[in-house]
GROMACS .gro file of C-alpha atoms in nm:
model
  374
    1UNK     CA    1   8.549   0.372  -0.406
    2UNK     CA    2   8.277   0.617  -0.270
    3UNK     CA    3   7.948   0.471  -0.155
    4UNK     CA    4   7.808   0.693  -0.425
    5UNK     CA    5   7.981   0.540  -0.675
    6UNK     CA    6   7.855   0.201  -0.552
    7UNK     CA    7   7.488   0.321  -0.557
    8UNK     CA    8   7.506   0.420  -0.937
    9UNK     CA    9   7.660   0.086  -1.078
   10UNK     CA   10   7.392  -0.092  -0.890
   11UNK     CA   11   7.146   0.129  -1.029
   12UNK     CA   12   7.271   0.083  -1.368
   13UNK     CA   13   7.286  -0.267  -1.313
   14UNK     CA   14   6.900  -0.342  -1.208
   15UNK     CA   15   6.790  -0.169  -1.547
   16UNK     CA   16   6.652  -0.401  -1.859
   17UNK     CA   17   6.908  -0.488  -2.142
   18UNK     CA   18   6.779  -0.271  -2.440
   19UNK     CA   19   6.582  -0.427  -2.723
   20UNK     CA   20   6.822  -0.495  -3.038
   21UNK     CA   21   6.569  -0.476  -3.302
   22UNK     CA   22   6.631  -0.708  -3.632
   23UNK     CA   23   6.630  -0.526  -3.958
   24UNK     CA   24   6.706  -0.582  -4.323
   25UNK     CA   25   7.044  -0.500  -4.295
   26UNK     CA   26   7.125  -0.791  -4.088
   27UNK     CA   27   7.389  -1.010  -4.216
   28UNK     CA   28   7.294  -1.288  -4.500
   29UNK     CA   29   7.362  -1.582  -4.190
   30UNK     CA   30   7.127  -1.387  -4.026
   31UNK     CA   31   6.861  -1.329  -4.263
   32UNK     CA   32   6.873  -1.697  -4.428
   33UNK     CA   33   6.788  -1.817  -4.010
   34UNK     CA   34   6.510  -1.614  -4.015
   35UNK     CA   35   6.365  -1.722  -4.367
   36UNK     CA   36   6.373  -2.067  -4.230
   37UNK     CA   37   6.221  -2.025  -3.923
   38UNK     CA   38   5.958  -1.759  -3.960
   39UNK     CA   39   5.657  -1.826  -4.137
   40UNK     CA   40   5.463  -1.611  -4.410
   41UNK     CA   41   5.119  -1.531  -4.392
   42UNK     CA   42   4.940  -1.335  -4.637
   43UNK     CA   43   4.819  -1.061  -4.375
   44UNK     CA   44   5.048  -0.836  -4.190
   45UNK     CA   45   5.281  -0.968  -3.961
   46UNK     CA   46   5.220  -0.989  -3.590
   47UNK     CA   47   5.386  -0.787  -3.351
   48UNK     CA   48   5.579  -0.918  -3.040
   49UNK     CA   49   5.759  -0.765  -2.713
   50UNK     CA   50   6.098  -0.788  -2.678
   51UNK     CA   51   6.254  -0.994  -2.484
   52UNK     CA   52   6.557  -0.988  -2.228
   53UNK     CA   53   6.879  -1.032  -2.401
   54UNK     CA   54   6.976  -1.318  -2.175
   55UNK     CA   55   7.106  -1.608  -2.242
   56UNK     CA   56   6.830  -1.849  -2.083
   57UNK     CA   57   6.562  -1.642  -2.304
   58UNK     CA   58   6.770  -1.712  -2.634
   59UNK     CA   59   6.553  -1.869  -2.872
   60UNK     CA   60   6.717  -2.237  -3.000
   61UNK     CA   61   6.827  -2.274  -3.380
   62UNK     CA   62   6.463  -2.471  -3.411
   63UNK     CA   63   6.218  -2.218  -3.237
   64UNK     CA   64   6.007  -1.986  -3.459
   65UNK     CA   65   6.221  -1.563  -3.413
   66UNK     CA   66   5.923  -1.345  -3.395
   67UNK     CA   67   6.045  -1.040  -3.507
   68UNK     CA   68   5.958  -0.699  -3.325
   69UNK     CA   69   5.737  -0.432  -3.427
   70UNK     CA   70   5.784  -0.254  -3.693
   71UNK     CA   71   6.064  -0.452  -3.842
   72UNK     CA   72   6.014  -0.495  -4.208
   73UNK     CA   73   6.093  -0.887  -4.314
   74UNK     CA   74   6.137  -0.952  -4.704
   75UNK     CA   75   5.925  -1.256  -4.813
   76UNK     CA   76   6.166  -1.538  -4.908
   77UNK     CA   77   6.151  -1.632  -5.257
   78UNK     CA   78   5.913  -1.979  -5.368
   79UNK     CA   79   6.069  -2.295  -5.342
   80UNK     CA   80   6.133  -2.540  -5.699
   81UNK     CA   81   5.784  -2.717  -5.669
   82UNK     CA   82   5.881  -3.110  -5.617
   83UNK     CA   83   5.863  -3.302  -5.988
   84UNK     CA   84   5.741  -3.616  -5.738
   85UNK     CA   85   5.476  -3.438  -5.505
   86UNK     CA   86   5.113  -3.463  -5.712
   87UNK     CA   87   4.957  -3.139  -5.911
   88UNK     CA   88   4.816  -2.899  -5.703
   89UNK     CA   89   4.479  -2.751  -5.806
   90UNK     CA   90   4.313  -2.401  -5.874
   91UNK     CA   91   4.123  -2.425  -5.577
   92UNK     CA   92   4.433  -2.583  -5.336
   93UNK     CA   93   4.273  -2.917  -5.312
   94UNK     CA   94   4.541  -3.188  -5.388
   95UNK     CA   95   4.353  -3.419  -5.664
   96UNK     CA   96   4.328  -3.758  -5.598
   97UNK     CA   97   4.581  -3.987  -5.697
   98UNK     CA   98   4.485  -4.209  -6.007
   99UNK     CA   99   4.347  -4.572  -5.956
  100UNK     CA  100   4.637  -4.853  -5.891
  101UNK     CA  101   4.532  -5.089  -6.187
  102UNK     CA  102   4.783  -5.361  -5.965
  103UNK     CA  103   4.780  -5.746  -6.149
  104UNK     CA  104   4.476  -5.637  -6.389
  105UNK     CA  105   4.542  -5.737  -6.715
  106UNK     CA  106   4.332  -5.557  -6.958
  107UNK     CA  107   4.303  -5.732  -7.329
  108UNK     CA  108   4.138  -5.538  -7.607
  109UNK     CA  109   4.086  -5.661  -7.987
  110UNK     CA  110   3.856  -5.897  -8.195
  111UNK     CA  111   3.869  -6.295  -8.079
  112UNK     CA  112   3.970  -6.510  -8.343
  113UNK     CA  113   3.729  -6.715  -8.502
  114UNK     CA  114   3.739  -7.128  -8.367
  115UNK     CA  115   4.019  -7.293  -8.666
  116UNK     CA  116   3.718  -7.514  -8.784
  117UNK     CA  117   3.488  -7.211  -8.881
  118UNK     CA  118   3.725  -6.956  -8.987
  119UNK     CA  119   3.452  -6.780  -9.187
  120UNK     CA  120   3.227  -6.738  -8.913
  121UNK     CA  121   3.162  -6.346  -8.970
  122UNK     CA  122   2.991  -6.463  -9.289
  123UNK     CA  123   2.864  -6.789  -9.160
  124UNK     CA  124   2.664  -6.578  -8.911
  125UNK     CA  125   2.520  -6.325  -9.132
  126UNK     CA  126   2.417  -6.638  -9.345
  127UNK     CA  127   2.252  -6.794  -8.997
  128UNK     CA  128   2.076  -6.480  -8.904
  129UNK     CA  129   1.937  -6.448  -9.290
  130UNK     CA  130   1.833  -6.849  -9.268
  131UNK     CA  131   1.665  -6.786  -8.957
  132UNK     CA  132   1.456  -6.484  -9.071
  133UNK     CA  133   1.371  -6.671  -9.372
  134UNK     CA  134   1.261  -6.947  -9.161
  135UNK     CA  135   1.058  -6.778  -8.907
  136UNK     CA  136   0.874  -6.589  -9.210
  137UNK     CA  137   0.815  -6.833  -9.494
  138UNK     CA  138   0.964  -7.179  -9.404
  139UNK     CA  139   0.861  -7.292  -9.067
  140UNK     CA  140   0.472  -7.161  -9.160
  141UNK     CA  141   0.477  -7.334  -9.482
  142UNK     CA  142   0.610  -7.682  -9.332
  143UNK     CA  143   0.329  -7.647  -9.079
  144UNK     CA  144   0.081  -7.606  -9.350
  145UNK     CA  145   0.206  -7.942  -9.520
  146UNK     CA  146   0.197  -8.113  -9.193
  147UNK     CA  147  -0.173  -8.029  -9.178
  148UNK     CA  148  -0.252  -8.064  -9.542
  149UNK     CA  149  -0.124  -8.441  -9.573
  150UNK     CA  150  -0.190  -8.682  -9.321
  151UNK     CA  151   0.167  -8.834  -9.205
  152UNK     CA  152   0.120  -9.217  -9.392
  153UNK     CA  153   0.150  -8.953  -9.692
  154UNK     CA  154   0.378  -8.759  -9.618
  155UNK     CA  155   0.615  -9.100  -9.526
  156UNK     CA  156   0.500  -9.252  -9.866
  157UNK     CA  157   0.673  -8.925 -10.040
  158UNK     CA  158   0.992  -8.935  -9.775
  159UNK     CA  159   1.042  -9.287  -9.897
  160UNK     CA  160   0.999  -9.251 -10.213
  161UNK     CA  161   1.280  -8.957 -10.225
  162UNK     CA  162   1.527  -9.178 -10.020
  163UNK     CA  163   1.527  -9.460 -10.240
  164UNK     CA  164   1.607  -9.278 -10.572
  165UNK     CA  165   1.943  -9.184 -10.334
  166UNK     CA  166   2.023  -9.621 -10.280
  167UNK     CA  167   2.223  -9.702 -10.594
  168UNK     CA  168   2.472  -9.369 -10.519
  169UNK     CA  169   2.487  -9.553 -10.108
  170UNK     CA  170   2.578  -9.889 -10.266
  171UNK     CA  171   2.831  -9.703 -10.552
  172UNK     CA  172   3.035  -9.550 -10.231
  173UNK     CA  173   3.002  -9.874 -10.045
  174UNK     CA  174   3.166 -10.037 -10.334
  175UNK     CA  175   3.484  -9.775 -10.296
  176UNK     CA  176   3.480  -9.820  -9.929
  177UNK     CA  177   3.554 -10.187 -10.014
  178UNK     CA  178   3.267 -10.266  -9.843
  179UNK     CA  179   3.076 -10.518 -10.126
  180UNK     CA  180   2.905 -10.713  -9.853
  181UNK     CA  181   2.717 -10.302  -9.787
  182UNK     CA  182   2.656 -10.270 -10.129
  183UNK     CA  183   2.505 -10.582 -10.173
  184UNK     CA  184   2.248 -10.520  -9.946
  185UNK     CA  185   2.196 -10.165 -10.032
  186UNK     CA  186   2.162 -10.279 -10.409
  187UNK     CA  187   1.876 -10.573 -10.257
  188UNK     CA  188   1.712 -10.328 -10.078
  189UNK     CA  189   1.683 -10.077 -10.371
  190UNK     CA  190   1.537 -10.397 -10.563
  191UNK     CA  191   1.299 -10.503 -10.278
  192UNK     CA  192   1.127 -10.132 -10.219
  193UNK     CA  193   1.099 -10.047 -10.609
  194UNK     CA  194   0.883 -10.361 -10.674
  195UNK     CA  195   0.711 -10.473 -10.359
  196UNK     CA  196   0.735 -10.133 -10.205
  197UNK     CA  197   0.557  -9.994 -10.499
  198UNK     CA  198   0.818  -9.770 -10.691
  199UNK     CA  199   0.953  -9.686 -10.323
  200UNK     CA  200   0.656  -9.556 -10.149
  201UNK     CA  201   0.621  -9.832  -9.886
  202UNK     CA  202   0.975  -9.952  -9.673
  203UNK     CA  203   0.928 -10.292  -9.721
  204UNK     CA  204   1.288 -10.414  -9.661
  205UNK     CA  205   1.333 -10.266  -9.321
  206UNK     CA  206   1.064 -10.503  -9.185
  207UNK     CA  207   1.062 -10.884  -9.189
  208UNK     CA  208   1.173 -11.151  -9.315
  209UNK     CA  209   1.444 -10.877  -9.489
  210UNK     CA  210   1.557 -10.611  -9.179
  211UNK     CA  211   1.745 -10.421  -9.426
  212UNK     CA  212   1.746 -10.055  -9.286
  213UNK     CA  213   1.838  -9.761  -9.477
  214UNK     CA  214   2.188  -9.665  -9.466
  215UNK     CA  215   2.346  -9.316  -9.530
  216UNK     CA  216   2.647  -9.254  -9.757
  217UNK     CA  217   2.790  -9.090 -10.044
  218UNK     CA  218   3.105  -8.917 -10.163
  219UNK     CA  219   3.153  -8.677  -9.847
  220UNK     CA  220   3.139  -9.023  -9.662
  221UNK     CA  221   3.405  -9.184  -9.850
  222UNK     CA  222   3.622  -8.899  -9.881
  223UNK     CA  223   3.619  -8.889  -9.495
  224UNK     CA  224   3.680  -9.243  -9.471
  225UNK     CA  225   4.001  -9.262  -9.627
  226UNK     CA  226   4.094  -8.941  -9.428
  227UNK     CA  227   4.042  -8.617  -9.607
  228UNK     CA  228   3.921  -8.381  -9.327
  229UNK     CA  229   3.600  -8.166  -9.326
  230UNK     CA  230   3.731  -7.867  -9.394
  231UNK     CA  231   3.627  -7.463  -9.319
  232UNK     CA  232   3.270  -7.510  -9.158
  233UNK     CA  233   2.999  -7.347  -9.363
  234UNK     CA  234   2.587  -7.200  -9.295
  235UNK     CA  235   2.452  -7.186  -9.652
  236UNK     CA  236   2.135  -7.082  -9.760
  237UNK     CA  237   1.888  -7.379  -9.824
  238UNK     CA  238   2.177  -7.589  -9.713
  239UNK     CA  239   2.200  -7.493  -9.371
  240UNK     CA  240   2.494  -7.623  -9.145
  241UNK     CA  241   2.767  -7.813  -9.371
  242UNK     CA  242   3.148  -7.804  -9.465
  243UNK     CA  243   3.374  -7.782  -9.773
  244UNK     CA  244   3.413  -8.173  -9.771
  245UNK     CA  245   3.023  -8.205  -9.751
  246UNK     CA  246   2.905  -7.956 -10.004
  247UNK     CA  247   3.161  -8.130 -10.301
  248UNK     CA  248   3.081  -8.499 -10.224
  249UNK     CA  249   2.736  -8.448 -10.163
  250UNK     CA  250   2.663  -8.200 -10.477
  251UNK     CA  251   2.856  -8.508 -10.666
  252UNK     CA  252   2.628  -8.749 -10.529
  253UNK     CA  253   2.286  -8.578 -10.600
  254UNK     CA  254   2.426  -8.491 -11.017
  255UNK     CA  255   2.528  -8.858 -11.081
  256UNK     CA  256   2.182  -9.025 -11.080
  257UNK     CA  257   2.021  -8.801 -11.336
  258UNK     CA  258   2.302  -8.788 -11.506
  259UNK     CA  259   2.296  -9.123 -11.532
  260UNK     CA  260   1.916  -9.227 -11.587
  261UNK     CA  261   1.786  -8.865 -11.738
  262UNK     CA  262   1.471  -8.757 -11.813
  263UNK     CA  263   1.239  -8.765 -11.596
  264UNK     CA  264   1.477  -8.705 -11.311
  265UNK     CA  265   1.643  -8.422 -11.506
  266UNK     CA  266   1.272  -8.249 -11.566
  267UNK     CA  267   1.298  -7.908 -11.383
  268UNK     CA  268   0.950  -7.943 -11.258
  269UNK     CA  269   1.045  -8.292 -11.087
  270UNK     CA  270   1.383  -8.078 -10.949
  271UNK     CA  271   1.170  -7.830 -10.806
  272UNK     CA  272   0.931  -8.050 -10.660
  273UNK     CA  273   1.147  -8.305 -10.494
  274UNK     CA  274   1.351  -8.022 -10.313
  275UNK     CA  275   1.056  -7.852 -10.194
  276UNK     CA  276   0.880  -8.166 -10.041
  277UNK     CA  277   1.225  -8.264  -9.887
  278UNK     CA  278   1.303  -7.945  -9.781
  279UNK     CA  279   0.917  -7.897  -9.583
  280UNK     CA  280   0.914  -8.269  -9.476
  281UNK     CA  281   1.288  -8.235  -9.318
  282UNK     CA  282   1.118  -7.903  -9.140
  283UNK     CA  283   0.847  -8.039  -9.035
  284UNK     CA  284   1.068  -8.399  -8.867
  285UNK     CA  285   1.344  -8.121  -8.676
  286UNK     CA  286   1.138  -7.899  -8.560
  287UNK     CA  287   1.172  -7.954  -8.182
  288UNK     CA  288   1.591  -8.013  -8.264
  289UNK     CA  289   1.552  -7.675  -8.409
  290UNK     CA  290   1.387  -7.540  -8.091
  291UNK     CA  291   1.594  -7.661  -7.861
  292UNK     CA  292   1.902  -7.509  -8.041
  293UNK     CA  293   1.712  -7.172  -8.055
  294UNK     CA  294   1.682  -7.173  -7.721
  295UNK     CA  295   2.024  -7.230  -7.637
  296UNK     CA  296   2.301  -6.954  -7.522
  297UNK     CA  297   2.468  -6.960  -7.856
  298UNK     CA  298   2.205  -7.111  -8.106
  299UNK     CA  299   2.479  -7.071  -8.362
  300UNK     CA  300   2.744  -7.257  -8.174
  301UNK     CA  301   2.490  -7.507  -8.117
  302UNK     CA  302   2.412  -7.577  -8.479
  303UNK     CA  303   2.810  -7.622  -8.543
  304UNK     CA  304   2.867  -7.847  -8.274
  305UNK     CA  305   2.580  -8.096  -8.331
  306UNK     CA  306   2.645  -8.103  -8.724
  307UNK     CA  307   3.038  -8.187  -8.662
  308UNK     CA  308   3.002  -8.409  -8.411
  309UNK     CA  309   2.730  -8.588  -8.615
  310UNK     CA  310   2.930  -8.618  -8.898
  311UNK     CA  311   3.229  -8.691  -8.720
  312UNK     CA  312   3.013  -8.991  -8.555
  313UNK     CA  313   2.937  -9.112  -8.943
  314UNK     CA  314   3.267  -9.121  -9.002
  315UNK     CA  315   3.366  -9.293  -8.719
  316UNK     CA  316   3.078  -9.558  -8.755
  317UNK     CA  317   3.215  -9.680  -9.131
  318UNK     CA  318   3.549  -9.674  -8.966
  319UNK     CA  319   3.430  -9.905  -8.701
  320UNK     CA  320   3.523  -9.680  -8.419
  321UNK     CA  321   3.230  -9.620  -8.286
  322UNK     CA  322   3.259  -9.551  -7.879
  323UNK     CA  323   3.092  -9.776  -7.716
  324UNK     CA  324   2.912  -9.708  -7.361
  325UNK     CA  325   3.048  -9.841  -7.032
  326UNK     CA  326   2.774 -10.015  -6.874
  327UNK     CA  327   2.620  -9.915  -6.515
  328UNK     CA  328   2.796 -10.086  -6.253
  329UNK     CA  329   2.596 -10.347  -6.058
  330UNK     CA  330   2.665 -10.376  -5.650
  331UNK     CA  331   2.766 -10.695  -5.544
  332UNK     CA  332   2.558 -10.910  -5.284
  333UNK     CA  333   2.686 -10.905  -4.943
  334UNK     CA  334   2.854 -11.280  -4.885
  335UNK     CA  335   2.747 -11.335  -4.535
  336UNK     CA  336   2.393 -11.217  -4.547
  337UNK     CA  337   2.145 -11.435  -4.758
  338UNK     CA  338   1.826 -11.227  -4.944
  339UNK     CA  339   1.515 -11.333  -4.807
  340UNK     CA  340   1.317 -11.593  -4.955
  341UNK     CA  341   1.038 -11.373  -5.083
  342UNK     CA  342   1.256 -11.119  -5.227
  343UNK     CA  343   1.297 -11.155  -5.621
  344UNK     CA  344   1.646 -11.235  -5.726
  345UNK     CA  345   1.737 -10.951  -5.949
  346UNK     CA  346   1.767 -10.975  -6.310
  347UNK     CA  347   2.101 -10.945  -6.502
  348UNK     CA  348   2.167 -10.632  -6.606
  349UNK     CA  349   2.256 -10.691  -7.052
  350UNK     CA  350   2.528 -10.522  -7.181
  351UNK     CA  351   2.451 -10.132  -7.352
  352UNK     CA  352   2.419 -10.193  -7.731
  353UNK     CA  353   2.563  -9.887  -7.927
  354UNK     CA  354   2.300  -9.742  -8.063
  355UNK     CA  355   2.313  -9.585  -8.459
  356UNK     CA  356   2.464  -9.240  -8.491
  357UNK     CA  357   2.178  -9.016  -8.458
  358UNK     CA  358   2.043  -8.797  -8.821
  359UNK     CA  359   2.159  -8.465  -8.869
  360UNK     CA  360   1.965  -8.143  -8.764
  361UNK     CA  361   1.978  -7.904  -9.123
  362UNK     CA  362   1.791  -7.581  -9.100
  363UNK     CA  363   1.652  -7.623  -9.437
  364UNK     CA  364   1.682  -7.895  -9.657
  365UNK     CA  365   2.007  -7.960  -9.746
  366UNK     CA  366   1.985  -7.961 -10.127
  367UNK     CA  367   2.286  -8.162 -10.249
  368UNK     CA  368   2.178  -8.463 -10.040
  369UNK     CA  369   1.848  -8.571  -9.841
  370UNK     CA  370   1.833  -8.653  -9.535
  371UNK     CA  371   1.736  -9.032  -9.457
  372UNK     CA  372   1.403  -9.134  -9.205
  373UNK     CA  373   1.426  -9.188  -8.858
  374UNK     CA  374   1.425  -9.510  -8.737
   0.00000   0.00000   0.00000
């Protein structure tokens, strides 16, 4: 070979690979690489220089191809959107993802009513009727009486109402098989409607005769041999009461006139009796009543003192009355003697049960009044 020859293959050899430039009629391998590993823009596609065909410049399978200038690339087609990736927005914000409610337990619906007042939609409408009524026309008219009548008065007329109520005590006494009751019940209706002057003046609660006033009626015996109190009521002019109450009670308070008549049957001596009752019962509750008002459920509070009040009746004819435990009392130390000026303590007695408190009515309850305090 010819040193000529030699020059010109040299030559040839120092000179740059051409560019092979990538167009659309590149095979489908070709074209599905370059989908996948050159990205779209929206604007026009940036140019590049060519590089060496060598094969320490080739480009690896995960390397972006930049293709050369002037090449014209098809955009691929949109991929199927992902049914788990979250909505995308008008404006390309991704919205965010909805709160994680976690162990929340969210109850909706009415409460029931408590199973001893299933009524108590229309028990409360009743209260909040009573109440108006009260704060309107009662509660200023029992605070006129008050000041109108001095109180030795106004306890005449009390007892004088309670002791037309003794002979219906002493009848339900009788069917409580209770005679040794009734017996006194019947003295004590004797003792007050001759010495006590018709019943104006308690004269058998004091000396020599300490016979106290005693409540009972139907409602009492009824409960006594077990029937319950039934559906919890709020009547108007009755106030708080139950189905047992307002049948026993409207029993009691028809048997006496219907037994003695006129004048206890005389609508003007109806009238009158309720009305003094019902403003002298106002005028003894009034801080009860309070209290309750101010309470966080004044209606709850009216429910649960009348119950438990009558349940206490109930209990105290049954002879089950709970007794208190007395206070405990600390034991002397055994080595060390008190000192000599230091009293000995007293005893401390025994806690007597005390009588089952009276009733709080918002008005007078009209089937049966209520007895004095003692």
């Amino acid at each position: 070979m010819s040193l000529s020859t030699l020059a010109a293959a040299a030559a040839l050899a120092a000179q740059p690979a051409p560019v092979v430039p990538v167009t659309a009629t590149q095979t489908p391998a070709a074209t599905a690489a370059l989908d996948a590993t050159v990205p779209v823009t929206s604007g026009p596609l940036p140019s590049a220089p060519a590089t060496p065909a060598s094969s320490e410049a080739a480009p690896s399978s995960s390397a972006p191809v930049a293709p050369a200038a002037g090449t014209d690339v098809a955009a691929p087609s949109p991929a199927a959107p992902d049914p788990a990736a979250p909505a995308t927005a008008a404006g390309g914000n991704t919205p965010p993802p909805p709160p994680v409610q976690g162990n929340e337990i969210v109850v909706s619906g009415h409460s029931k009513p408590p199973p001893q007042d299933p009524m108590q939609a229309v028990n409360l409408k009743s209260y909040e009727v009573v109440q108006k009524v009260d704060d309107k026309f009662v509660a200023p008219l029992a605070r006129g009486y008050q000041k109108a009548l001095p109180s030795p008065v106004r306890a005449g007329l009390r007892h004088f109402l309670s002791n037309l109520t003794e002979p219906v005590v002493a009848l339900n006494f009788l069917l409580q098989l209770k005679p040794g009751k009734a017996a006194e019940t019947v003295g004590r209706f004797a003792i007050n409607s001759t010495i006590g002057v018709g019943g104006l003046i308690d004269v058998a609660k004091a000396k020599p005769f300490n016979l106290p006033y005693r409540r009972n009626g139907l409602a009492w015996t009824l409960g006594y041999y077990g029937v319950g109190p039934g559906p919890y009521l709020f009547l108007p002019l009755v106030g708080p009461t139950s189905l047992r109450d307002v049948i026993g009670l409207t029993i009691d308070r028809a048997l006496l006139p219907a037994a003695v008549g006129k004048p206890l049957t005389n609508p003007a001596y109806v009238v009158a009796s309720n009305v003094i009752k019902s403003l002298d019962d106002r005028v003894q509750t009034d801080a009860e009543l309070r209290q309750m008002r101010e309470s966080d459920d004044p209606y709850g509070s009216y429910r649960k003192a009348y119950l438990a009040q009558r349940q206490a009746e109930i209990d105290h004819l049954r002879g089950r009355d709970k007794k208190p435990v007395p206070a405990p009392v600390a034991p002397a130390p055994a080595t060390v003697a008190p000192p000599a000026a230091e009293p000995t303590p007293a005893p401390v007695a025994a806690a007597v049960p005390s009588p089952p408190p009276a009733p709080t009515f918002v008005s007078n309850p009209v089937v049966q009044p209520l007895p004095e305090k003692r």
